[in-house]
PDB file of C-alpha atoms in Angstrom:
ATOM      1  CA  UNK L   1     101.742  80.674 100.683  1.00 52.00           C
ATOM      2  CA  UNK L   2     101.536  83.887 102.757  1.00 57.00           C
ATOM      3  CA  UNK L   3      98.668  85.260 100.677  1.00 61.00           C
ATOM      4  CA  UNK L   4      96.492  82.225 101.374  1.00 63.00           C
ATOM      5  CA  UNK L   5      93.792  82.614 104.091  1.00 65.00           C
ATOM      6  CA  UNK L   6      94.720  81.060 107.428  1.00 66.00           C
ATOM      7  CA  UNK L   7      91.339  79.526 108.203  1.00 66.00           C
ATOM      8  CA  UNK L   8      90.120  78.028 104.961  1.00 68.00           C
ATOM      9  CA  UNK L   9      88.779  79.451 101.745  1.00 70.00           C
ATOM     10  CA  UNK L  10      86.384  82.420 102.295  1.00 71.00           C
ATOM     11  CA  UNK L  11      83.592  80.917 100.131  1.00 74.00           C
ATOM     12  CA  UNK L  12      83.643  77.469 101.713  1.00 75.00           C
ATOM     13  CA  UNK L  13      81.759  76.602 104.911  1.00 78.00           C
ATOM     14  CA  UNK L  14      83.879  75.781 107.941  1.00 77.00           C
ATOM     15  CA  UNK L  15      83.708  72.523 109.881  1.00 80.00           C
ATOM     16  CA  UNK L  16      81.273  72.580 112.800  1.00 85.00           C
ATOM     17  CA  UNK L  17      83.925  71.711 115.387  1.00 88.00           C
ATOM     18  CA  UNK L  18      85.894  74.897 114.710  1.00 86.00           C
ATOM     19  CA  UNK L  19      83.074  77.135 115.893  1.00 88.00           C
ATOM     20  CA  UNK L  20      82.354  74.855 118.874  1.00 92.00           C
ATOM     21  CA  UNK L  21      85.962  74.868 120.045  1.00 93.00           C
ATOM     22  CA  UNK L  22      86.245  78.620 119.642  1.00 92.00           C
ATOM     23  CA  UNK L  23      83.060  79.261 121.665  1.00 93.00           C
ATOM     24  CA  UNK L  24      84.306  76.860 124.346  1.00 96.00           C
ATOM     25  CA  UNK L  25      87.535  78.873 124.547  1.00 96.00           C
ATOM     26  CA  UNK L  26      85.557  82.116 124.871  1.00 96.00           C
ATOM     27  CA  UNK L  27      83.392  80.610 127.621  1.00 97.00           C
ATOM     28  CA  UNK L  28      86.405  79.326 129.562  1.00 98.00           C
ATOM     29  CA  UNK L  29      88.049  82.738 129.269  1.00 97.00           C
ATOM     30  CA  UNK L  30      84.953  84.516 130.613  1.00 97.00           C
ATOM     31  CA  UNK L  31      84.628  82.025 133.514  1.00 97.00           C
ATOM     32  CA  UNK L  32      88.329  82.406 134.358  1.00 96.00           C
ATOM     33  CA  UNK L  33      88.100  86.199 134.290  1.00 97.00           C
ATOM     34  CA  UNK L  34      85.000  86.160 136.518  1.00 95.00           C
ATOM     35  CA  UNK L  35      86.701  83.820 139.022  1.00 92.00           C
ATOM     36  CA  UNK L  36      89.805  85.992 139.052  1.00 92.00           C
ATOM     37  CA  UNK L  37      87.749  89.133 139.792  1.00 91.00           C
ATOM     38  CA  UNK L  38      85.758  87.378 142.519  1.00 89.00           C
ATOM     39  CA  UNK L  39      88.942  86.063 144.134  1.00 88.00           C
ATOM     40  CA  UNK L  40      90.668  89.448 143.877  1.00 88.00           C
ATOM     41  CA  UNK L  41      87.791  91.221 145.598  1.00 87.00           C
ATOM     42  CA  UNK L  42      87.621  88.485 148.327  1.00 83.00           C
ATOM     43  CA  UNK L  43      84.005  87.717 147.447  1.00 83.00           C
ATOM     44  CA  UNK L  44      85.089  84.158 146.670  1.00 78.00           C
ATOM     45  CA  UNK L  45      87.023  82.317 149.395  1.00 77.00           C
ATOM     46  CA  UNK L  46      87.633  85.378 151.510  1.00 72.00           C
ATOM     47  CA  UNK L  47      89.333  84.625 154.807  1.00 71.00           C
ATOM     48  CA  UNK L  48      87.422  85.589 157.955  1.00 73.00           C
ATOM     49  CA  UNK L  49      88.905  88.446 159.977  1.00 71.00           C
ATOM     50  CA  UNK L  50      90.110  87.792 163.540  1.00 73.00           C
ATOM     51  CA  UNK L  51      89.167  91.187 164.947  1.00 66.00           C
TER      52      UNK L  51
END
């Protein structure tokens, strides 16, 4: 049981949806990281200064 591969047999092709879902997760992670950096540096939604 523990020696078995977690994501299918190495010689068999994977289902197409597995790669699609994993790339969607990578894309969402990159977008989230970019938004976090833009918000942290006040480039995105920076409040105007009163002085």
